[in-house]
PDB file of C-alpha atoms in Angstrom:
ATOM      1  CA  UNK A   1     -10.580 -18.418  21.282  1.00 91.00           C
ATOM      2  CA  UNK A   2      -7.679 -19.123  23.596  1.00 95.00           C
ATOM      3  CA  UNK A   3      -4.335 -17.507  22.739  1.00 95.00           C
ATOM      4  CA  UNK A   4      -0.857 -18.157  24.068  1.00 96.00           C
ATOM      5  CA  UNK A   5       1.090 -14.900  23.926  1.00 96.00           C
ATOM      6  CA  UNK A   6       4.791 -14.253  24.499  1.00 96.00           C
ATOM      7  CA  UNK A   7       6.267 -10.753  24.371  1.00 96.00           C
ATOM      8  CA  UNK A   8       9.992 -10.078  24.878  1.00 96.00           C
ATOM      9  CA  UNK A   9      11.330  -6.509  24.940  1.00 95.00           C
ATOM     10  CA  UNK A  10      15.065  -5.826  25.156  1.00 96.00           C
ATOM     11  CA  UNK A  11      16.755  -2.421  25.323  1.00 95.00           C
ATOM     12  CA  UNK A  12      20.486  -2.178  24.623  1.00 95.00           C
ATOM     13  CA  UNK A  13      22.693   0.842  25.307  1.00 95.00           C
ATOM     14  CA  UNK A  14      26.016   2.022  23.912  1.00 95.00           C
ATOM     15  CA  UNK A  15      27.161   3.119  27.381  1.00 94.00           C
ATOM     16  CA  UNK A  16      26.304   1.865  30.860  1.00 94.00           C
ATOM     17  CA  UNK A  17      23.027   3.085  32.308  1.00 94.00           C
ATOM     18  CA  UNK A  18      23.524   4.294  35.870  1.00 94.00           C
ATOM     19  CA  UNK A  19      19.864   4.242  36.898  1.00 95.00           C
ATOM     20  CA  UNK A  20      16.537   3.536  35.218  1.00 95.00           C
ATOM     21  CA  UNK A  21      12.890   3.338  36.186  1.00 96.00           C
ATOM     22  CA  UNK A  22      10.334   1.690  33.907  1.00 96.00           C
ATOM     23  CA  UNK A  23       6.544   1.542  33.779  1.00 97.00           C
ATOM     24  CA  UNK A  24       5.189  -1.610  32.123  1.00 97.00           C
ATOM     25  CA  UNK A  25       1.692  -1.970  30.671  1.00 97.00           C
ATOM     26  CA  UNK A  26       1.857  -5.537  29.423  1.00 97.00           C
ATOM     27  CA  UNK A  27      -0.998  -7.141  31.356  1.00 97.00           C
ATOM     28  CA  UNK A  28      -4.141  -7.871  29.295  1.00 96.00           C
ATOM     29  CA  UNK A  29      -7.298  -6.252  30.530  1.00 92.00           C
ATOM     30  CA  UNK A  30      -9.935  -8.342  32.271  1.00 90.00           C
ATOM     31  CA  UNK A  31     -13.276  -7.767  30.545  1.00 89.00           C
ATOM     32  CA  UNK A  32     -16.530  -9.565  29.859  1.00 89.00           C
ATOM     33  CA  UNK A  33     -15.182 -10.647  26.463  1.00 92.00           C
ATOM     34  CA  UNK A  34     -11.503 -11.029  27.457  1.00 95.00           C
ATOM     35  CA  UNK A  35     -10.256 -13.137  30.335  1.00 95.00           C
ATOM     36  CA  UNK A  36      -6.758 -13.911  31.624  1.00 96.00           C
ATOM     37  CA  UNK A  37      -6.249 -17.635  32.152  1.00 96.00           C
ATOM     38  CA  UNK A  38      -2.699 -17.131  33.448  1.00 96.00           C
ATOM     39  CA  UNK A  39      -0.213 -14.305  32.958  1.00 97.00           C
ATOM     40  CA  UNK A  40       3.250 -13.397  34.179  1.00 97.00           C
ATOM     41  CA  UNK A  41       5.536 -10.417  33.624  1.00 97.00           C
ATOM     42  CA  UNK A  42       9.236 -10.835  34.383  1.00 97.00           C
ATOM     43  CA  UNK A  43      11.336  -7.759  35.046  1.00 96.00           C
ATOM     44  CA  UNK A  44      15.022  -7.414  36.037  1.00 94.00           C
ATOM     45  CA  UNK A  45      14.123  -5.968  39.436  1.00 94.00           C
ATOM     46  CA  UNK A  46      11.342  -6.195  41.983  1.00 95.00           C
ATOM     47  CA  UNK A  47       8.109  -4.702  40.642  1.00 95.00           C
ATOM     48  CA  UNK A  48       5.188  -2.895  42.226  1.00 96.00           C
ATOM     49  CA  UNK A  49       1.674  -3.061  40.804  1.00 96.00           C
ATOM     50  CA  UNK A  50      -0.902  -0.303  40.460  1.00 96.00           C
ATOM     51  CA  UNK A  51      -3.929   0.561  38.343  1.00 95.00           C
ATOM     52  CA  UNK A  52      -3.837   3.910  36.541  1.00 94.00           C
ATOM     53  CA  UNK A  53      -6.834   6.209  36.009  1.00 93.00           C
ATOM     54  CA  UNK A  54      -7.555   4.574  32.623  1.00 94.00           C
ATOM     55  CA  UNK A  55      -7.942   1.198  34.318  1.00 92.00           C
ATOM     56  CA  UNK A  56      -4.633  -0.216  33.063  1.00 95.00           C
ATOM     57  CA  UNK A  57      -2.460  -2.488  35.186  1.00 96.00           C
ATOM     58  CA  UNK A  58       0.941  -0.794  35.550  1.00 97.00           C
ATOM     59  CA  UNK A  59       4.038  -2.566  36.855  1.00 97.00           C
ATOM     60  CA  UNK A  60       6.886  -0.299  37.965  1.00 97.00           C
ATOM     61  CA  UNK A  61      10.470  -1.274  38.677  1.00 97.00           C
ATOM     62  CA  UNK A  62      13.830   0.472  39.001  1.00 96.00           C
ATOM     63  CA  UNK A  63      17.377  -0.736  38.364  1.00 95.00           C
ATOM     64  CA  UNK A  64      19.908   0.957  40.639  1.00 93.00           C
ATOM     65  CA  UNK A  65      23.088  -0.620  39.321  1.00 92.00           C
ATOM     66  CA  UNK A  66      24.951  -0.141  36.058  1.00 94.00           C
ATOM     67  CA  UNK A  67      23.572  -2.081  33.095  1.00 94.00           C
ATOM     68  CA  UNK A  68      24.082  -2.219  29.332  1.00 94.00           C
ATOM     69  CA  UNK A  69      20.780  -3.943  28.531  1.00 94.00           C
ATOM     70  CA  UNK A  70      17.333  -4.392  30.036  1.00 95.00           C
ATOM     71  CA  UNK A  71      14.781  -7.112  29.247  1.00 96.00           C
ATOM     72  CA  UNK A  72      11.084  -7.375  30.079  1.00 96.00           C
ATOM     73  CA  UNK A  73       9.219 -10.599  29.329  1.00 97.00           C
ATOM     74  CA  UNK A  74       5.478 -11.222  29.493  1.00 97.00           C
ATOM     75  CA  UNK A  75       3.661 -14.425  28.660  1.00 97.00           C
ATOM     76  CA  UNK A  76       0.495 -16.360  29.337  1.00 97.00           C
ATOM     77  CA  UNK A  77      -2.896 -17.407  28.044  1.00 97.00           C
ATOM     78  CA  UNK A  78      -5.900 -15.219  27.301  1.00 97.00           C
ATOM     79  CA  UNK A  79      -9.434 -16.199  26.272  1.00 96.00           C
ATOM     80  CA  UNK A  80     -11.162 -13.803  23.863  1.00 95.00           C
ATOM     81  CA  UNK A  81     -14.799 -13.846  22.746  1.00 94.00           C
ATOM     82  CA  UNK A  82     -15.940 -12.282  19.462  1.00 91.00           C
ATOM     83  CA  UNK A  83     -17.495  -8.820  19.726  1.00 90.00           C
ATOM     84  CA  UNK A  84     -20.904  -7.972  18.344  1.00 86.00           C
ATOM     85  CA  UNK A  85     -20.280  -5.677  15.357  1.00 92.00           C
ATOM     86  CA  UNK A  86     -17.161  -4.261  17.011  1.00 94.00           C
ATOM     87  CA  UNK A  87     -18.910  -3.001  20.161  1.00 95.00           C
ATOM     88  CA  UNK A  88     -17.345  -3.686  23.555  1.00 94.00           C
ATOM     89  CA  UNK A  89     -19.562  -4.825  26.418  1.00 91.00           C
ATOM     90  CA  UNK A  90     -20.827  -1.913  28.553  1.00 87.00           C
ATOM     91  CA  UNK A  91     -18.270  -0.786  31.142  1.00 82.00           C
ATOM     92  CA  UNK A  92     -18.761  -0.134  34.839  1.00 76.00           C
ATOM     93  CA  UNK A  93     -16.765   2.350  36.910  1.00 76.00           C
ATOM     94  CA  UNK A  94     -15.151   3.736  33.755  1.00 81.00           C
ATOM     95  CA  UNK A  95     -13.967   7.271  33.108  1.00 88.00           C
ATOM     96  CA  UNK A  96     -16.390   9.722  31.553  1.00 93.00           C
ATOM     97  CA  UNK A  97     -15.918   9.365  27.750  1.00 95.00           C
ATOM     98  CA  UNK A  98     -15.463  13.144  27.488  1.00 95.00           C
ATOM     99  CA  UNK A  99     -12.010  12.635  29.043  1.00 96.00           C
ATOM    100  CA  UNK A 100     -10.972  11.327  25.627  1.00 97.00           C
ATOM    101  CA  UNK A 101     -12.195  14.344  23.647  1.00 96.00           C
ATOM    102  CA  UNK A 102      -9.343  16.921  24.021  1.00 96.00           C
ATOM    103  CA  UNK A 103      -6.333  16.646  21.750  1.00 95.00           C
ATOM    104  CA  UNK A 104      -2.821  15.827  22.962  1.00 96.00           C
ATOM    105  CA  UNK A 105       0.521  16.840  21.416  1.00 96.00           C
ATOM    106  CA  UNK A 106       0.479  13.587  19.416  1.00 97.00           C
ATOM    107  CA  UNK A 107      -3.146  13.938  18.265  1.00 97.00           C
ATOM    108  CA  UNK A 108      -3.447  17.561  17.191  1.00 97.00           C
ATOM    109  CA  UNK A 109      -5.169  18.286  13.883  1.00 96.00           C
ATOM    110  CA  UNK A 110      -5.035  20.932  11.146  1.00 96.00           C
ATOM    111  CA  UNK A 111      -7.670  22.296   8.784  1.00 96.00           C
ATOM    112  CA  UNK A 112      -6.900  19.687   6.120  1.00 96.00           C
ATOM    113  CA  UNK A 113      -7.533  16.882   8.604  1.00 96.00           C
ATOM    114  CA  UNK A 114     -10.721  18.593   9.759  1.00 96.00           C
ATOM    115  CA  UNK A 115     -12.050  18.677   6.199  1.00 95.00           C
ATOM    116  CA  UNK A 116     -10.730  15.195   5.403  1.00 96.00           C
ATOM    117  CA  UNK A 117     -12.885  13.745   8.180  1.00 96.00           C
ATOM    118  CA  UNK A 118     -15.910  16.059   7.932  1.00 95.00           C
ATOM    119  CA  UNK A 119     -18.300  13.197   7.092  1.00 96.00           C
ATOM    120  CA  UNK A 120     -17.896  11.665  10.573  1.00 95.00           C
ATOM    121  CA  UNK A 121     -20.166  14.400  11.923  1.00 93.00           C
ATOM    122  CA  UNK A 122     -23.049  13.367   9.619  1.00 93.00           C
ATOM    123  CA  UNK A 123     -25.496  11.695  11.991  1.00 92.00           C
ATOM    124  CA  UNK A 124     -27.646  10.537   9.074  1.00 93.00           C
ATOM    125  CA  UNK A 125     -25.000   7.870   8.429  1.00 94.00           C
ATOM    126  CA  UNK A 126     -24.944   4.961  10.915  1.00 96.00           C
ATOM    127  CA  UNK A 127     -22.213   5.457  13.505  1.00 96.00           C
ATOM    128  CA  UNK A 128     -20.213   2.297  12.753  1.00 96.00           C
ATOM    129  CA  UNK A 129     -20.345   3.031   9.003  1.00 97.00           C
ATOM    130  CA  UNK A 130     -18.868   6.488   9.580  1.00 97.00           C
ATOM    131  CA  UNK A 131     -16.075   5.131  11.739  1.00 97.00           C
ATOM    132  CA  UNK A 132     -15.199   2.327   9.333  1.00 97.00           C
ATOM    133  CA  UNK A 133     -15.214   4.772   6.408  1.00 97.00           C
ATOM    134  CA  UNK A 134     -12.778   7.017   8.300  1.00 97.00           C
ATOM    135  CA  UNK A 135     -10.522   4.032   9.053  1.00 97.00           C
ATOM    136  CA  UNK A 136     -10.444   3.104   5.368  1.00 97.00           C
ATOM    137  CA  UNK A 137      -9.692   6.679   4.322  1.00 97.00           C
ATOM    138  CA  UNK A 138      -6.820   6.936   6.818  1.00 97.00           C
ATOM    139  CA  UNK A 139      -5.270   3.633   5.747  1.00 97.00           C
ATOM    140  CA  UNK A 140      -5.384   4.817   2.130  1.00 96.00           C
ATOM    141  CA  UNK A 141      -3.936   8.221   2.984  1.00 96.00           C
ATOM    142  CA  UNK A 142      -1.190   6.950   5.345  1.00 96.00           C
ATOM    143  CA  UNK A 143       0.460   3.973   3.667  1.00 95.00           C
ATOM    144  CA  UNK A 144       1.668   1.286   6.075  1.00 93.00           C
ATOM    145  CA  UNK A 145       5.462   1.517   5.943  1.00 89.00           C
ATOM    146  CA  UNK A 146       7.648  -0.025   8.638  1.00 85.00           C
ATOM    147  CA  UNK A 147      10.392   2.245   9.930  1.00 78.00           C
ATOM    148  CA  UNK A 148       8.904   5.368   8.378  1.00 74.00           C
ATOM    149  CA  UNK A 149       8.110   7.041  11.712  1.00 80.00           C
ATOM    150  CA  UNK A 150       9.174   7.074  15.352  1.00 80.00           C
ATOM    151  CA  UNK A 151       7.134   6.995  18.550  1.00 82.00           C
ATOM    152  CA  UNK A 152       7.626  10.763  18.814  1.00 84.00           C
ATOM    153  CA  UNK A 153       5.943  11.554  15.474  1.00 91.00           C
ATOM    154  CA  UNK A 154       2.536  13.205  15.657  1.00 94.00           C
ATOM    155  CA  UNK A 155      -0.680  12.583  13.753  1.00 96.00           C
ATOM    156  CA  UNK A 156      -0.122  15.685  11.627  1.00 96.00           C
ATOM    157  CA  UNK A 157       3.358  14.507  10.642  1.00 95.00           C
ATOM    158  CA  UNK A 158       2.084  11.081   9.577  1.00 95.00           C
ATOM    159  CA  UNK A 159      -0.866  12.621   7.732  1.00 96.00           C
ATOM    160  CA  UNK A 160       1.386  15.038   5.842  1.00 95.00           C
ATOM    161  CA  UNK A 161       4.064  12.431   5.062  1.00 93.00           C
ATOM    162  CA  UNK A 162       1.547   9.805   3.953  1.00 94.00           C
ATOM    163  CA  UNK A 163       3.433   6.992   5.662  1.00 93.00           C
ATOM    164  CA  UNK A 164       3.285   5.301   9.024  1.00 93.00           C
ATOM    165  CA  UNK A 165       2.444   2.204  11.055  1.00 95.00           C
ATOM    166  CA  UNK A 166      -0.488   1.165  13.245  1.00 95.00           C
ATOM    167  CA  UNK A 167       0.443   3.714  15.903  1.00 95.00           C
ATOM    168  CA  UNK A 168       0.280   6.506  13.312  1.00 96.00           C
ATOM    169  CA  UNK A 169      -3.015   5.255  11.865  1.00 97.00           C
ATOM    170  CA  UNK A 170      -4.437   5.343  15.373  1.00 97.00           C
ATOM    171  CA  UNK A 171      -3.105   8.825  16.139  1.00 97.00           C
ATOM    172  CA  UNK A 172      -4.465  10.203  12.855  1.00 97.00           C
ATOM    173  CA  UNK A 173      -7.851   8.668  13.564  1.00 98.00           C
ATOM    174  CA  UNK A 174      -7.865  10.097  17.087  1.00 98.00           C
ATOM    175  CA  UNK A 175      -6.969  13.544  15.739  1.00 98.00           C
ATOM    176  CA  UNK A 176      -9.747  13.416  13.140  1.00 97.00           C
ATOM    177  CA  UNK A 177     -12.348  12.309  15.669  1.00 98.00           C
ATOM    178  CA  UNK A 178     -11.287  14.857  18.271  1.00 97.00           C
ATOM    179  CA  UNK A 179     -11.525  17.541  15.584  1.00 97.00           C
ATOM    180  CA  UNK A 180     -15.270  16.834  15.667  1.00 97.00           C
ATOM    181  CA  UNK A 181     -15.519  16.402  19.467  1.00 96.00           C
ATOM    182  CA  UNK A 182     -16.122  12.655  19.252  1.00 97.00           C
ATOM    183  CA  UNK A 183     -14.614  10.800  22.251  1.00 97.00           C
ATOM    184  CA  UNK A 184     -11.962   8.309  21.144  1.00 98.00           C
ATOM    185  CA  UNK A 185      -9.111   6.509  22.880  1.00 97.00           C
ATOM    186  CA  UNK A 186      -5.884   4.782  21.887  1.00 98.00           C
ATOM    187  CA  UNK A 187      -5.593   1.027  22.472  1.00 97.00           C
ATOM    188  CA  UNK A 188      -2.383  -0.985  22.647  1.00 97.00           C
ATOM    189  CA  UNK A 189      -2.408  -4.734  22.323  1.00 96.00           C
ATOM    190  CA  UNK A 190      -2.035  -7.590  19.881  1.00 96.00           C
ATOM    191  CA  UNK A 191      -3.662  -8.710  16.660  1.00 95.00           C
ATOM    192  CA  UNK A 192      -3.598 -12.451  16.030  1.00 93.00           C
ATOM    193  CA  UNK A 193      -2.936 -13.403  12.417  1.00 89.00           C
ATOM    194  CA  UNK A 194      -3.062 -17.195  12.002  1.00 86.00           C
ATOM    195  CA  UNK A 195      -1.040 -16.940   8.777  1.00 83.00           C
ATOM    196  CA  UNK A 196       2.175 -15.564  10.315  1.00 77.00           C
ATOM    197  CA  UNK A 197       4.656 -16.912  12.850  1.00 72.00           C
ATOM    198  CA  UNK A 198       6.144 -13.631  14.074  1.00 75.00           C
ATOM    199  CA  UNK A 199       3.705 -11.025  15.374  1.00 86.00           C
ATOM    200  CA  UNK A 200       4.117  -7.421  16.525  1.00 88.00           C
ATOM    201  CA  UNK A 201       2.575  -5.153  19.084  1.00 90.00           C
ATOM    202  CA  UNK A 202      -0.498  -3.507  17.628  1.00 94.00           C
ATOM    203  CA  UNK A 203      -2.616  -0.394  18.122  1.00 96.00           C
ATOM    204  CA  UNK A 204      -6.146   0.624  17.235  1.00 97.00           C
ATOM    205  CA  UNK A 205      -8.862   3.029  18.365  1.00 98.00           C
ATOM    206  CA  UNK A 206     -12.068   2.831  20.360  1.00 97.00           C
ATOM    207  CA  UNK A 207     -14.771   5.414  19.658  1.00 98.00           C
ATOM    208  CA  UNK A 208     -17.658   6.182  21.970  1.00 97.00           C
ATOM    209  CA  UNK A 209     -21.126   5.765  20.444  1.00 96.00           C
ATOM    210  CA  UNK A 210     -23.291   8.132  22.456  1.00 94.00           C
ATOM    211  CA  UNK A 211     -26.568   6.601  21.276  1.00 94.00           C
ATOM    212  CA  UNK A 212     -25.580   3.101  22.359  1.00 94.00           C
ATOM    213  CA  UNK A 213     -23.438   4.253  25.311  1.00 94.00           C
ATOM    214  CA  UNK A 214     -20.765   1.771  24.208  1.00 95.00           C
ATOM    215  CA  UNK A 215     -17.254   1.867  22.815  1.00 96.00           C
ATOM    216  CA  UNK A 216     -16.708   0.703  19.241  1.00 97.00           C
ATOM    217  CA  UNK A 217     -13.330  -0.835  18.348  1.00 97.00           C
ATOM    218  CA  UNK A 218     -11.927   0.237  14.964  1.00 97.00           C
ATOM    219  CA  UNK A 219      -8.657  -1.001  13.446  1.00 97.00           C
ATOM    220  CA  UNK A 220      -7.587   1.467  10.751  1.00 97.00           C
ATOM    221  CA  UNK A 221      -4.505  -0.565   9.802  1.00 96.00           C
ATOM    222  CA  UNK A 222      -6.674  -3.536   8.847  1.00 95.00           C
ATOM    223  CA  UNK A 223      -9.628  -1.400   7.673  1.00 96.00           C
ATOM    224  CA  UNK A 224     -11.926  -3.359   9.987  1.00 95.00           C
ATOM    225  CA  UNK A 225     -13.974  -3.315  13.140  1.00 96.00           C
ATOM    226  CA  UNK A 226     -12.326  -5.053  16.078  1.00 95.00           C
ATOM    227  CA  UNK A 227     -13.363  -8.649  16.608  1.00 89.00           C
ATOM    228  CA  UNK A 228     -12.107 -11.740  18.392  1.00 87.00           C
ATOM    229  CA  UNK A 229      -8.528 -11.512  17.062  1.00 92.00           C
ATOM    230  CA  UNK A 230      -7.624  -8.424  19.107  1.00 95.00           C
ATOM    231  CA  UNK A 231      -6.192  -8.660  22.630  1.00 95.00           C
ATOM    232  CA  UNK A 232      -6.344  -5.419  24.627  1.00 95.00           C
ATOM    233  CA  UNK A 233      -3.463  -4.422  26.896  1.00 96.00           C
ATOM    234  CA  UNK A 234      -4.011  -0.752  27.724  1.00 96.00           C
ATOM    235  CA  UNK A 235      -6.029   2.314  26.765  1.00 96.00           C
ATOM    236  CA  UNK A 236      -5.107   5.986  26.992  1.00 97.00           C
ATOM    237  CA  UNK A 237      -5.409   9.329  25.225  1.00 97.00           C
ATOM    238  CA  UNK A 238      -2.494   8.387  22.952  1.00 97.00           C
ATOM    239  CA  UNK A 239       0.549   6.116  22.695  1.00 96.00           C
ATOM    240  CA  UNK A 240       2.357   7.712  25.625  1.00 95.00           C
ATOM    241  CA  UNK A 241      -0.228   6.625  28.174  1.00 94.00           C
ATOM    242  CA  UNK A 242      -0.594   3.118  26.736  1.00 96.00           C
ATOM    243  CA  UNK A 243       3.029   2.362  25.841  1.00 94.00           C
ATOM    244  CA  UNK A 244       3.920  -1.265  26.738  1.00 94.00           C
ATOM    245  CA  UNK A 245       7.234  -0.184  28.314  1.00 94.00           C
ATOM    246  CA  UNK A 246       8.143   3.409  29.069  1.00 93.00           C
ATOM    247  CA  UNK A 247      10.587   4.994  31.483  1.00 93.00           C
ATOM    248  CA  UNK A 248      13.511   7.284  32.158  1.00 93.00           C
ATOM    249  CA  UNK A 249      17.216   6.605  32.623  1.00 94.00           C
ATOM    250  CA  UNK A 250      20.494   8.248  33.570  1.00 94.00           C
ATOM    251  CA  UNK A 251      23.340   7.544  31.150  1.00 92.00           C
ATOM    252  CA  UNK A 252      23.336   4.847  28.505  1.00 89.00           C
ATOM    253  CA  UNK A 253      24.135   6.842  25.384  1.00 91.00           C
ATOM    254  CA  UNK A 254      22.193   5.656  22.340  1.00 92.00           C
ATOM    255  CA  UNK A 255      19.416   3.127  22.773  1.00 90.00           C
ATOM    256  CA  UNK A 256      18.338   0.245  20.517  1.00 92.00           C
ATOM    257  CA  UNK A 257      15.149  -1.746  20.928  1.00 91.00           C
ATOM    258  CA  UNK A 258      14.352  -5.348  20.025  1.00 92.00           C
ATOM    259  CA  UNK A 259      10.795  -6.685  20.350  1.00 92.00           C
ATOM    260  CA  UNK A 260       9.668 -10.269  19.726  1.00 93.00           C
ATOM    261  CA  UNK A 261       6.002 -11.257  19.895  1.00 94.00           C
ATOM    262  CA  UNK A 262       4.653 -14.736  19.254  1.00 94.00           C
ATOM    263  CA  UNK A 263       0.956 -15.637  19.410  1.00 94.00           C
ATOM    264  CA  UNK A 264      -0.466 -19.139  19.073  1.00 93.00           C
ATOM    265  CA  UNK A 265      -4.050 -20.315  19.078  1.00 92.00           C
ATOM    266  CA  UNK A 266      -4.570 -23.078  21.633  1.00 90.00           C
ATOM    267  CA  UNK A 267      -8.029 -24.377  20.680  1.00 75.00           C
TER     268      UNK A 267
END
């Protein structure tokens, strides 16, 4: 499947920003099942390119003059092949999966979450079945509700409040898996729904299956294993390390964010 993706991000400020530096992770990953046909990221200042320790392409730019808004645009075409039962092709030169076992401030767990997810440690149940059952349980526990959380809310907050979005589903799932020492990582990207015109950024989780030595993609928001409709941008321990645009600024007052994502199938 070939997708045409456009992603526009605009920040607006109530007061002039004197200086800002931004890190952009909006370049799809090149994999055996996902290939960039063409891709461009436009930023308001000259950008430098690097690859972080998770293997993500990171563009960095700084704006040294006063500004009241800031826009980042990314667009291009990506070819995506279906996965076999949600499993990604084996990786080479990847980090040790154990890197994704410790909790982070956003993925800490409590005793209730530990008990809630206790069945994931039952090795008598097939691995993918356990992970999909956890995804279903999380989606039922944390009702998808736009605007109910912020990017600073943790897994425990979403779990206790019973509301959240894809980012919260992913953080709760990471917390539950890390409670049982199962390596799991956060994934940012896109989910293509052919029935809608306006899309959003999306997030899901990849869990390491030790027996198969492969990562399994699990989308708790959609209660499904990842297949050919998911486009990967970045992976990390949580949202902070995989955020599409993240930076610091001097001045600016209050900030508002507008994101527009359109995805079209080209074949």
